[in-house]
C-alpha cells in the first residue's frame, strides 16, 4: 500500500510539473500537497521531507502562475 501511495504521489507531481494552464496548475498543487501531507501523516515519508517537497512545488507554482 505504501509503494502504491508513494508512486501515485510521484505521478501527480510529474503531472503538476508538466501542466501549463494556470487553473489546472493550481488545482493540481492542492491535490499534490494534500497527498504529500497524507504520506507524512501516515509515516511513509518524514515530515521535513514533505515540507521540502511542498516548498519546491510552491516555488514552481508561483513561477507558472506569474508567467
GROMACS .gro file of N, CA and C in nm, residues 1-15 35 39 44-45:
model
   57
    1UNK      N    1   0.084  -0.120   0.000
    1UNK     CA    2   0.000   0.000   0.000
    1UNK      C    3   0.088   0.125   0.000
    2UNK      N    4   0.195   0.123   0.080
    2UNK     CA    5   0.283   0.239   0.086
    2UNK      C    6   0.346   0.269  -0.049
    3UNK      N    7   0.390   0.164  -0.118
    3UNK     CA    8   0.451   0.183  -0.250
    3UNK      C    9   0.350   0.243  -0.348
    4UNK      N   10   0.226   0.194  -0.342
    4UNK     CA   11   0.122   0.245  -0.431
    4UNK      C   12   0.096   0.393  -0.406
    5UNK      N   13   0.084   0.431  -0.278
    5UNK     CA   14   0.057   0.570  -0.245
    5UNK      C   15   0.174   0.660  -0.284
    6UNK      N   16   0.295   0.613  -0.263
    6UNK     CA   17   0.414   0.692  -0.298
    6UNK      C   18   0.422   0.710  -0.450
    7UNK      N   19   0.396   0.602  -0.524
    7UNK     CA   20   0.403   0.608  -0.670
    7UNK      C   21   0.293   0.700  -0.725
    8UNK      N   22   0.175   0.694  -0.667
    8UNK     CA   23   0.066   0.781  -0.711
    8UNK      C   24   0.102   0.927  -0.690
    9UNK      N   25   0.165   0.956  -0.577
    9UNK     CA   26   0.205   1.093  -0.548
    9UNK      C   27   0.311   1.140  -0.647
   10UNK      N   28   0.409   1.055  -0.676
   10UNK     CA   29   0.514   1.091  -0.773
   10UNK      C   30   0.454   1.118  -0.910
   11UNK      N   31   0.356   1.039  -0.949
   11UNK     CA   32   0.290   1.058  -1.078
   11UNK      C   33   0.218   1.193  -1.082
   12UNK      N   34   0.150   1.227  -0.974
   12UNK     CA   35   0.080   1.356  -0.968
   12UNK      C   36   0.179   1.472  -0.971
   13UNK      N   37   0.295   1.455  -0.908
   13UNK     CA   38   0.397   1.559  -0.911
   13UNK      C   39   0.446   1.579  -1.054
   14UNK      N   40   0.464   1.471  -1.128
   14UNK     CA   41   0.506   1.481  -1.268
   14UNK      C   42   0.400   1.553  -1.351
   15UNK      N   43   0.272   1.523  -1.326
   15UNK     CA   44   0.165   1.592  -1.397
   15UNK      C   45   0.166   1.741  -1.365
   35UNK      N   46  -0.180   1.513  -0.092
   35UNK     CA   47  -0.125   1.378  -0.097
   35UNK      C   48   0.006   1.370  -0.018
   39UNK      N   49   0.096   1.138   0.313
   39UNK     CA   50   0.213   1.049   0.324
   39UNK      C   51   0.289   1.076   0.453
   44UNK      N   52   0.490   0.749   0.595
   44UNK     CA   53   0.554   0.692   0.476
   44UNK      C   54   0.677   0.775   0.439
   45UNK      N   55   0.667   0.907   0.455
   45UNK     CA   56   0.783   0.995   0.438
   45UNK      C   57   0.794   1.081   0.564
   0.00000   0.00000   0.00000
